[in-house]
Amino acid sequence: MNFVVPDFYPAAAEIFVAVMALVIMLSTTFARSIARSLGYFLCQFTLIAAAFITIGTMHGEVSYTFSNMFISDLMGDFLKVMIYFSMAIALLYGRSYLADRNINKPEYYLLAILMTLGMMVMVTSNHMLTMYIGLEMMSLALYALVAFDRDSARSTEAGMKYFVLGALASGLLLYGMSMVYGATGTLEFSGVAQSVYNQAANKPVLLFGLVFLIAGICFKLGVVPFHMWVPDVYQGASTAVTLILATAPKLAAFAMAVRLLIWGLFDIAEQWQTMLMLVAVASIILGNLAAISQPNIKRMLAYSGISHMGFMLLGLLSGVVEGDRHFALNAYSSAMFYAVAYVIMSLASFGMIILLSRAGFEAERIDDFKGLNKRSPWFAAVMMFVMFSMAGVPFFIGFFAKLSVLQAVVAAGYFWIAAVAVVMSVIGAFYYLRVVKVMYFDEPVDTAPIHAPAELRVLLSANGIAIAALGLAPQALMSICAYALLASL
Amino acid sequence: MEFKTFVFYFLSAILVFAALRVITARNPVHAALFLVLAFFNAGGIWLLLHAEFLAITLVMVYVGAVMVLFLFVVMMLDINLERLRQGFWSYLPVGALIGILLVIEMAMVLGGRYFGLDAMPVPPEPMAGFSNTRELGRVLYTDYVYPFELASLVLLVAMVAAVSLTLRKRKNTKYIDPSLQVSVKREGRVELVKMQAEKED
């Protein structure tokens, strides 16, 4: 057998980030005195440079390297750029928060960059082994980040819970992968797809594996019935980490679902669609109903995240109707648009909590938002944009996200799911609007002036404006999603 | 029954028994030792599958290193078993129900109907001179170089995470910097004081 040196060019961004992770580790070790800001700035530099490299090496075609374990396509490139973008914003939002709580250590940035690498590997993997390794790299770094505030009992407990449940989910996923391997004889997604298409695979075994794959994916997305960890971990982790946890990993989990289910197992879509249907409907119902009674805004956003991920799954499950694949592109691009829109909204919502928090004070109760309009009319407006957008009020980005997945569901003929989703969004509007109500109509409890660094204020304002502006002109982002998927499928 | 089949069932029976004892043993040290037994038997089954290298690695790495370390940890930690067992009986009915359901469902799929010899034929016997180790070594650094390198980064993540979560600078430690210690000058240690001669009365 002849060994051919693989083509490194498509993986340039991954290699760059991996090298930079080592650079960050060594430079912050040897320059202890400036390690904190050095770690932060190197991290931001890495993310920005990686975005340029990804855009620079982008070409509209699908290419493989590393013995077909690495796939480079437009969907992957788009999601990677979104991941850099959301990680960079999350790190910027979190910086002052961490400094106030004395946990602004260089390891934080090192773990964040390694986590980014794990997500990049997931997004670009064409092989179950690399998918799993990327997932573990991301999750391990996340477990550590959740427990990073190690003197806080709640943070440690959240880290432990996340770790134990995450390990269980990884085990389920691996078991499913081994069954798919047993049925098809390959771990490569295109090979799996080929084997299923030729009906060479042992179907009962394949379906048996599929159940476990779905369980693993659902855990990472945090949807019912694998949602138990979400509220506790969101609440227990320090808000800067919750911000990271609630944004970029959702994109990576979306990519994992797309690669495993659509790239690998598209020909048994009917089966996994039924499973996702139950999961999605249960998530939308439970997420919205449970969020109503939460006085803690981080828990409320956690439950709202569960329902948002349920909505995102609605797009994934309406691709194929009775063997008809007409709607597939439309449905999957609506799911991708939903994931991206959720990340943008989620960044702003947790950013607002960080903005209102200060040393020794967490603005994590809904009551802490009381009378925000009197303290800062502009940030009250930003929070209002976020809440309206999450509730799906027309002409914010969240509205178009919901609209496009509902269109996909209706086009697929699942009217009852669309009806449940609409009714539940109306119920969900209650708890989003309650936040708006306390901001505008209640007297402030906490009258301290808002202290936040200028870059946090500017970027958070930009984030709020983006939610409104993308709502007025959602077409551009939607067509990018559709085009990226079209070029990759 | 062929001898190989007998060995397989023998090893499997002990494996299942040991795995059950891992979760039912009252003493955590016993549980860890049963896990060692389970690893040995799994290694034996892999040997039957011609995966000698993996079998030996399993025993060397997991039994030799990981489990020994684990035993140390279990012995060093003062685990309050009573607190661990709290709530066991209240969770048992739900847990047992779900567990039994899962086992029944899995048994229905994993039974002979879909996993019998006609659905899953026996792989052909390897040729004489076939070396599992060589096959693994051939692909590990070539075809699988990408996951191999990534796995090293996963280990790095684990290391960074463990250090950052547990490393604490101790206050009032008696640590001495060796480089300062060897570069000490006479002036730093000995001080000559001029004083009047004194006479004892």
PDB file of C-alpha atoms in Angstrom, chain A residues 124-358:
ATOM      1  CA  THR A 124     -16.230  19.132   9.162  1.00  0.00           C
ATOM      2  CA  SER A 125     -16.251  15.444   9.974  1.00  0.00           C
ATOM      3  CA  ASN A 126     -17.204  12.834   7.441  1.00  0.00           C
ATOM      4  CA  HIS A 127     -16.449   9.909   9.698  1.00  0.00           C
ATOM      5  CA  MET A 128     -18.013   8.727  12.931  1.00  0.00           C
ATOM      6  CA  LEU A 129     -14.644   8.487  14.642  1.00  0.00           C
ATOM      7  CA  THR A 130     -13.723  12.113  14.003  1.00  0.00           C
ATOM      8  CA  MET A 131     -17.263  13.160  14.871  1.00  0.00           C
ATOM      9  CA  TYR A 132     -16.956  11.425  18.211  1.00  0.00           C
ATOM     10  CA  ILE A 133     -13.496  12.804  18.932  1.00  0.00           C
ATOM     11  CA  GLY A 134     -14.630  16.327  18.067  1.00  0.00           C
ATOM     12  CA  LEU A 135     -17.649  15.908  20.310  1.00  0.00           C
ATOM     13  CA  GLU A 136     -15.494  14.718  23.191  1.00  0.00           C
ATOM     14  CA  MET A 137     -13.041  17.564  22.733  1.00  0.00           C
ATOM     15  CA  MET A 138     -15.885  20.060  22.863  1.00  0.00           C
ATOM     16  CA  SER A 139     -17.659  18.373  25.774  1.00  0.00           C
ATOM     17  CA  LEU A 140     -14.586  17.828  27.938  1.00  0.00           C
ATOM     18  CA  ALA A 141     -13.659  21.486  27.629  1.00  0.00           C
ATOM     19  CA  LEU A 142     -17.251  22.446  28.416  1.00  0.00           C
ATOM     20  CA  TYR A 143     -17.421  20.256  31.536  1.00  0.00           C
ATOM     21  CA  ALA A 144     -14.319  21.998  32.827  1.00  0.00           C
ATOM     22  CA  LEU A 145     -15.655  25.434  31.923  1.00  0.00           C
ATOM     23  CA  VAL A 146     -18.972  24.777  33.702  1.00  0.00           C
ATOM     24  CA  ALA A 147     -17.086  23.849  36.869  1.00  0.00           C
ATOM     25  CA  PHE A 148     -14.552  26.628  36.326  1.00  0.00           C
ATOM     26  CA  ASP A 149     -15.793  28.741  39.223  1.00  0.00           C
ATOM     27  CA  ARG A 150     -14.485  26.015  41.487  1.00  0.00           C
ATOM     28  CA  ASP A 151     -15.117  27.757  44.790  1.00  0.00           C
ATOM     29  CA  SER A 152     -18.826  27.943  44.065  1.00  0.00           C
ATOM     30  CA  ALA A 153     -20.690  24.814  45.134  1.00  0.00           C
ATOM     31  CA  ARG A 154     -23.385  25.342  42.511  1.00  0.00           C
ATOM     32  CA  SER A 155     -20.914  25.608  39.688  1.00  0.00           C
ATOM     33  CA  THR A 156     -19.075  22.458  40.765  1.00  0.00           C
ATOM     34  CA  GLU A 157     -22.339  20.583  41.133  1.00  0.00           C
ATOM     35  CA  ALA A 158     -23.457  21.692  37.679  1.00  0.00           C
ATOM     36  CA  GLY A 159     -20.138  20.596  36.214  1.00  0.00           C
ATOM     37  CA  MET A 160     -20.436  17.194  37.871  1.00  0.00           C
ATOM     38  CA  LYS A 161     -24.012  16.679  36.681  1.00  0.00           C
ATOM     39  CA  TYR A 162     -23.131  17.698  33.166  1.00  0.00           C
ATOM     40  CA  PHE A 163     -20.091  15.451  33.182  1.00  0.00           C
ATOM     41  CA  VAL A 164     -21.891  12.324  34.399  1.00  0.00           C
ATOM     42  CA  LEU A 165     -24.882  12.749  32.088  1.00  0.00           C
ATOM     43  CA  GLY A 166     -22.654  13.771  29.185  1.00  0.00           C
ATOM     44  CA  ALA A 167     -20.522  10.671  29.628  1.00  0.00           C
ATOM     45  CA  LEU A 168     -23.669   8.539  29.588  1.00  0.00           C
ATOM     46  CA  ALA A 169     -24.857  10.239  26.397  1.00  0.00           C
ATOM     47  CA  SER A 170     -21.457   9.734  24.774  1.00  0.00           C
ATOM     48  CA  GLY A 171     -21.720   6.067  25.668  1.00  0.00           C
ATOM     49  CA  LEU A 172     -25.142   5.816  24.040  1.00  0.00           C
ATOM     50  CA  LEU A 173     -23.862   7.590  20.940  1.00  0.00           C
ATOM     51  CA  LEU A 174     -20.850   5.289  20.680  1.00  0.00           C
ATOM     52  CA  TYR A 175     -23.061   2.229  21.078  1.00  0.00           C
ATOM     53  CA  GLY A 176     -25.271   3.501  18.267  1.00  0.00           C
ATOM     54  CA  MET A 177     -22.232   4.156  16.083  1.00  0.00           C
ATOM     55  CA  SER A 178     -20.932   0.653  16.708  1.00  0.00           C
ATOM     56  CA  MET A 179     -24.312  -0.787  15.660  1.00  0.00           C
ATOM     57  CA  VAL A 180     -24.345   1.305  12.477  1.00  0.00           C
ATOM     58  CA  TYR A 181     -20.817   0.100  11.814  1.00  0.00           C
ATOM     59  CA  GLY A 182     -21.932  -3.462  12.369  1.00  0.00           C
ATOM     60  CA  ALA A 183     -24.809  -3.035   9.939  1.00  0.00           C
ATOM     61  CA  THR A 184     -22.993  -1.177   7.177  1.00  0.00           C
ATOM     62  CA  GLY A 185     -19.343  -2.129   7.652  1.00  0.00           C
ATOM     63  CA  THR A 186     -18.115   1.439   7.436  1.00  0.00           C
ATOM     64  CA  LEU A 187     -17.840   4.485   9.639  1.00  0.00           C
ATOM     65  CA  GLU A 188     -17.669   6.995   6.818  1.00  0.00           C
ATOM     66  CA  PHE A 189     -20.911   8.911   6.343  1.00  0.00           C
ATOM     67  CA  SER A 190     -20.867   8.637   2.564  1.00  0.00           C
ATOM     68  CA  GLY A 191     -20.074   4.933   2.857  1.00  0.00           C
ATOM     69  CA  VAL A 192     -22.932   4.444   5.313  1.00  0.00           C
ATOM     70  CA  ALA A 193     -25.272   6.291   2.952  1.00  0.00           C
ATOM     71  CA  GLN A 194     -24.136   4.120   0.040  1.00  0.00           C
ATOM     72  CA  SER A 195     -24.615   0.928   1.983  1.00  0.00           C
ATOM     73  CA  VAL A 196     -28.103   1.941   3.114  1.00  0.00           C
ATOM     74  CA  TYR A 197     -29.019   3.038  -0.406  1.00  0.00           C
ATOM     75  CA  ASN A 198     -27.923  -0.295  -1.873  1.00  0.00           C
ATOM     76  CA  GLN A 199     -29.885  -2.050   0.865  1.00  0.00           C
ATOM     77  CA  ALA A 200     -26.741  -3.923   1.754  1.00  0.00           C
ATOM     78  CA  ALA A 201     -27.134  -2.975   5.384  1.00  0.00           C
ATOM     79  CA  ASN A 202     -28.815  -5.147   7.976  1.00  0.00           C
ATOM     80  CA  LYS A 203     -31.840  -2.942   8.544  1.00  0.00           C
ATOM     81  CA  PRO A 204     -33.016  -4.002  12.034  1.00  0.00           C
ATOM     82  CA  VAL A 205     -29.493  -3.563  13.341  1.00  0.00           C
ATOM     83  CA  LEU A 206     -29.267  -0.199  11.613  1.00  0.00           C
ATOM     84  CA  LEU A 207     -32.506   0.983  13.197  1.00  0.00           C
ATOM     85  CA  PHE A 208     -31.373  -0.307  16.566  1.00  0.00           C
ATOM     86  CA  GLY A 209     -28.230   1.798  16.230  1.00  0.00           C
ATOM     87  CA  LEU A 210     -30.261   4.754  15.002  1.00  0.00           C
ATOM     88  CA  VAL A 211     -32.200   4.868  18.282  1.00  0.00           C
ATOM     89  CA  PHE A 212     -28.977   5.335  20.215  1.00  0.00           C
ATOM     90  CA  LEU A 213     -27.613   7.873  17.738  1.00  0.00           C
ATOM     91  CA  ILE A 214     -30.778   9.935  18.150  1.00  0.00           C
ATOM     92  CA  ALA A 215     -30.460   9.705  21.935  1.00  0.00           C
ATOM     93  CA  GLY A 216     -26.905  11.029  21.763  1.00  0.00           C
ATOM     94  CA  ILE A 217     -27.809  13.873  19.418  1.00  0.00           C
ATOM     95  CA  CYS A 218     -30.843  14.819  21.503  1.00  0.00           C
ATOM     96  CA  PHE A 219     -28.722  14.992  24.634  1.00  0.00           C
ATOM     97  CA  LYS A 220     -26.293  17.382  23.017  1.00  0.00           C
ATOM     98  CA  LEU A 221     -29.135  19.538  21.717  1.00  0.00           C
ATOM     99  CA  GLY A 222     -30.801  19.362  25.127  1.00  0.00           C
ATOM    100  CA  VAL A 223     -34.287  18.322  24.050  1.00  0.00           C
ATOM    101  CA  VAL A 224     -36.928  16.274  25.856  1.00  0.00           C
ATOM    102  CA  PRO A 225     -36.494  13.565  27.198  1.00  0.00           C
ATOM    103  CA  PHE A 226     -32.755  14.251  27.428  1.00  0.00           C
ATOM    104  CA  HIS A 227     -33.169  17.773  28.780  1.00  0.00           C
ATOM    105  CA  MET A 228     -32.777  17.201  32.526  1.00  0.00           C
ATOM    106  CA  TRP A 229     -29.303  18.687  32.643  1.00  0.00           C
ATOM    107  CA  VAL A 230     -30.132  21.896  30.790  1.00  0.00           C
ATOM    108  CA  PRO A 231     -31.768  24.063  33.519  1.00  0.00           C
ATOM    109  CA  ASP A 232     -29.420  22.987  36.299  1.00  0.00           C
ATOM    110  CA  VAL A 233     -26.286  23.444  34.241  1.00  0.00           C
ATOM    111  CA  TYR A 234     -27.408  26.784  32.793  1.00  0.00           C
ATOM    112  CA  GLN A 235     -28.195  28.055  36.259  1.00  0.00           C
ATOM    113  CA  GLY A 236     -25.187  26.587  38.027  1.00  0.00           C
ATOM    114  CA  ALA A 237     -22.494  27.648  35.571  1.00  0.00           C
ATOM    115  CA  SER A 238     -21.264  31.214  35.799  1.00  0.00           C
ATOM    116  CA  THR A 239     -23.155  33.367  33.306  1.00  0.00           C
ATOM    117  CA  ALA A 240     -20.107  33.834  31.074  1.00  0.00           C
ATOM    118  CA  VAL A 241     -19.926  30.057  30.657  1.00  0.00           C
ATOM    119  CA  THR A 242     -23.678  29.691  30.211  1.00  0.00           C
ATOM    120  CA  LEU A 243     -23.331  32.182  27.393  1.00  0.00           C
ATOM    121  CA  ILE A 244     -20.790  29.930  25.685  1.00  0.00           C
ATOM    122  CA  LEU A 245     -22.809  26.797  26.465  1.00  0.00           C
ATOM    123  CA  ALA A 246     -26.027  28.177  25.000  1.00  0.00           C
ATOM    124  CA  THR A 247     -24.598  29.405  21.707  1.00  0.00           C
ATOM    125  CA  ALA A 248     -21.849  27.787  19.642  1.00  0.00           C
ATOM    126  CA  PRO A 249     -22.367  24.158  20.829  1.00  0.00           C
ATOM    127  CA  LYS A 250     -25.924  24.319  19.493  1.00  0.00           C
ATOM    128  CA  LEU A 251     -24.512  24.967  16.028  1.00  0.00           C
ATOM    129  CA  ALA A 252     -22.086  22.082  16.449  1.00  0.00           C
ATOM    130  CA  ALA A 253     -24.884  19.792  17.613  1.00  0.00           C
ATOM    131  CA  PHE A 254     -26.944  20.875  14.614  1.00  0.00           C
ATOM    132  CA  ALA A 255     -24.021  19.994  12.360  1.00  0.00           C
ATOM    133  CA  MET A 256     -23.710  16.634  14.100  1.00  0.00           C
ATOM    134  CA  ALA A 257     -27.393  15.905  13.523  1.00  0.00           C
ATOM    135  CA  VAL A 258     -27.127  16.919   9.869  1.00  0.00           C
ATOM    136  CA  ARG A 259     -23.983  14.906   9.192  1.00  0.00           C
ATOM    137  CA  LEU A 260     -25.149  11.765  10.977  1.00  0.00           C
ATOM    138  CA  LEU A 261     -28.773  11.756   9.894  1.00  0.00           C
ATOM    139  CA  ILE A 262     -28.849  13.511   6.537  1.00  0.00           C
ATOM    140  CA  TRP A 263     -25.378  12.763   5.189  1.00  0.00           C
ATOM    141  CA  GLY A 264     -25.267   9.246   6.597  1.00  0.00           C
ATOM    142  CA  LEU A 265     -28.780   7.911   7.080  1.00  0.00           C
ATOM    143  CA  PHE A 266     -30.885   9.907   4.640  1.00  0.00           C
ATOM    144  CA  ASP A 267     -32.440   6.786   3.167  1.00  0.00           C
ATOM    145  CA  ILE A 268     -34.065   5.832   6.433  1.00  0.00           C
ATOM    146  CA  ALA A 269     -35.309   9.385   6.972  1.00  0.00           C
ATOM    147  CA  GLU A 270     -38.865   8.159   7.510  1.00  0.00           C
ATOM    148  CA  GLN A 271     -37.711   6.323  10.632  1.00  0.00           C
ATOM    149  CA  TRP A 272     -35.664   9.054  12.261  1.00  0.00           C
ATOM    150  CA  GLN A 273     -38.231  11.675  11.349  1.00  0.00           C
ATOM    151  CA  THR A 274     -40.842   9.865  13.431  1.00  0.00           C
ATOM    152  CA  MET A 275     -38.481   9.750  16.401  1.00  0.00           C
ATOM    153  CA  LEU A 276     -37.559  13.415  16.050  1.00  0.00           C
ATOM    154  CA  MET A 277     -41.234  14.293  15.730  1.00  0.00           C
ATOM    155  CA  LEU A 278     -42.007  12.939  19.214  1.00  0.00           C
ATOM    156  CA  VAL A 279     -38.919  14.580  20.637  1.00  0.00           C
ATOM    157  CA  ALA A 280     -39.636  17.944  19.027  1.00  0.00           C
ATOM    158  CA  VAL A 281     -43.296  18.120  20.057  1.00  0.00           C
ATOM    159  CA  ALA A 282     -42.456  17.057  23.627  1.00  0.00           C
ATOM    160  CA  SER A 283     -39.691  19.685  23.816  1.00  0.00           C
ATOM    161  CA  ILE A 284     -41.887  22.487  22.553  1.00  0.00           C
ATOM    162  CA  ILE A 285     -44.643  21.616  25.028  1.00  0.00           C
ATOM    163  CA  LEU A 286     -42.440  21.006  28.063  1.00  0.00           C
ATOM    164  CA  GLY A 287     -40.032  23.865  27.379  1.00  0.00           C
ATOM    165  CA  ASN A 288     -42.740  26.460  27.092  1.00  0.00           C
ATOM    166  CA  LEU A 289     -44.885  25.212  29.982  1.00  0.00           C
ATOM    167  CA  ALA A 290     -41.987  24.792  32.402  1.00  0.00           C
ATOM    168  CA  ALA A 291     -40.508  28.200  31.600  1.00  0.00           C
ATOM    169  CA  ILE A 292     -43.665  29.969  32.817  1.00  0.00           C
ATOM    170  CA  SER A 293     -43.055  29.224  36.475  1.00  0.00           C
ATOM    171  CA  GLN A 294     -39.345  30.099  36.597  1.00  0.00           C
ATOM    172  CA  PRO A 295     -38.422  33.141  38.676  1.00  0.00           C
ATOM    173  CA  ASN A 296     -34.767  32.743  37.689  1.00  0.00           C
ATOM    174  CA  ILE A 297     -34.096  34.167  34.248  1.00  0.00           C
ATOM    175  CA  LYS A 298     -31.239  31.764  33.516  1.00  0.00           C
ATOM    176  CA  ARG A 299     -33.537  28.801  34.185  1.00  0.00           C
ATOM    177  CA  MET A 300     -36.272  30.451  32.145  1.00  0.00           C
ATOM    178  CA  LEU A 301     -33.892  30.886  29.218  1.00  0.00           C
ATOM    179  CA  ALA A 302     -32.797  27.262  29.651  1.00  0.00           C
ATOM    180  CA  TYR A 303     -36.360  26.018  29.268  1.00  0.00           C
ATOM    181  CA  SER A 304     -36.930  28.419  26.402  1.00  0.00           C
ATOM    182  CA  GLY A 305     -33.767  26.966  24.829  1.00  0.00           C
ATOM    183  CA  ILE A 306     -35.302  23.487  25.084  1.00  0.00           C
ATOM    184  CA  SER A 307     -38.361  24.668  23.197  1.00  0.00           C
ATOM    185  CA  HIS A 308     -36.234  26.518  20.620  1.00  0.00           C
ATOM    186  CA  MET A 309     -34.248  23.365  19.928  1.00  0.00           C
ATOM    187  CA  GLY A 310     -37.562  21.555  19.513  1.00  0.00           C
ATOM    188  CA  PHE A 311     -38.534  24.135  16.907  1.00  0.00           C
ATOM    189  CA  MET A 312     -35.203  23.668  15.167  1.00  0.00           C
ATOM    190  CA  LEU A 313     -35.872  19.920  14.975  1.00  0.00           C
ATOM    191  CA  LEU A 314     -39.196  20.673  13.282  1.00  0.00           C
ATOM    192  CA  GLY A 315     -37.175  21.799  10.280  1.00  0.00           C
ATOM    193  CA  LEU A 316     -35.052  18.654  10.282  1.00  0.00           C
ATOM    194  CA  LEU A 317     -38.015  16.311  10.494  1.00  0.00           C
ATOM    195  CA  SER A 318     -40.053  17.667   7.596  1.00  0.00           C
ATOM    196  CA  GLY A 319     -37.566  16.979   4.835  1.00  0.00           C
ATOM    197  CA  VAL A 320     -38.963  13.792   3.344  1.00  0.00           C
ATOM    198  CA  VAL A 321     -42.664  13.033   2.980  1.00  0.00           C
ATOM    199  CA  GLU A 322     -43.505   9.551   1.810  1.00  0.00           C
ATOM    200  CA  GLY A 323     -40.343   9.297  -0.206  1.00  0.00           C
ATOM    201  CA  ASP A 324     -40.815  12.716  -1.756  1.00  0.00           C
ATOM    202  CA  ARG A 325     -37.668  14.779  -1.304  1.00  0.00           C
ATOM    203  CA  HIS A 326     -38.896  18.013  -2.812  1.00  0.00           C
ATOM    204  CA  PHE A 327     -39.060  19.814   0.479  1.00  0.00           C
ATOM    205  CA  ALA A 328     -35.767  18.572   1.859  1.00  0.00           C
ATOM    206  CA  LEU A 329     -33.610  21.563   0.955  1.00  0.00           C
ATOM    207  CA  ASN A 330     -36.186  24.068   2.124  1.00  0.00           C
ATOM    208  CA  ALA A 331     -36.797  22.240   5.389  1.00  0.00           C
ATOM    209  CA  TYR A 332     -33.132  21.757   6.282  1.00  0.00           C
ATOM    210  CA  SER A 333     -32.201  25.315   5.433  1.00  0.00           C
ATOM    211  CA  SER A 334     -35.055  26.547   7.648  1.00  0.00           C
ATOM    212  CA  ALA A 335     -33.630  24.445  10.498  1.00  0.00           C
ATOM    213  CA  MET A 336     -30.188  25.910   9.899  1.00  0.00           C
ATOM    214  CA  PHE A 337     -31.607  29.420   9.824  1.00  0.00           C
ATOM    215  CA  TYR A 338     -33.395  28.674  13.095  1.00  0.00           C
ATOM    216  CA  ALA A 339     -30.186  27.465  14.743  1.00  0.00           C
ATOM    217  CA  VAL A 340     -28.275  30.559  13.630  1.00  0.00           C
ATOM    218  CA  ALA A 341     -31.091  32.890  14.689  1.00  0.00           C
ATOM    219  CA  TYR A 342     -31.294  31.189  18.084  1.00  0.00           C
ATOM    220  CA  VAL A 343     -27.574  31.661  18.608  1.00  0.00           C
ATOM    221  CA  ILE A 344     -27.802  35.379  17.820  1.00  0.00           C
ATOM    222  CA  MET A 345     -30.749  35.813  20.218  1.00  0.00           C
ATOM    223  CA  SER A 346     -29.143  33.693  22.899  1.00  0.00           C
ATOM    224  CA  LEU A 347     -25.939  35.751  22.776  1.00  0.00           C
ATOM    225  CA  ALA A 348     -27.915  38.926  23.407  1.00  0.00           C
ATOM    226  CA  SER A 349     -30.093  37.482  26.175  1.00  0.00           C
ATOM    227  CA  PHE A 350     -27.195  36.153  28.275  1.00  0.00           C
ATOM    228  CA  GLY A 351     -25.195  39.259  27.373  1.00  0.00           C
ATOM    229  CA  MET A 352     -27.922  41.330  29.046  1.00  0.00           C
ATOM    230  CA  ILE A 353     -27.602  39.293  32.255  1.00  0.00           C
ATOM    231  CA  ILE A 354     -23.854  39.925  32.228  1.00  0.00           C
ATOM    232  CA  LEU A 355     -24.427  43.626  31.603  1.00  0.00           C
ATOM    233  CA  LEU A 356     -26.659  43.978  34.660  1.00  0.00           C
ATOM    234  CA  SER A 357     -24.429  41.839  36.911  1.00  0.00           C
ATOM    235  CA  ARG A 358     -21.515  43.299  38.794  1.00  0.00           C
TER     236      ARG A 358
END
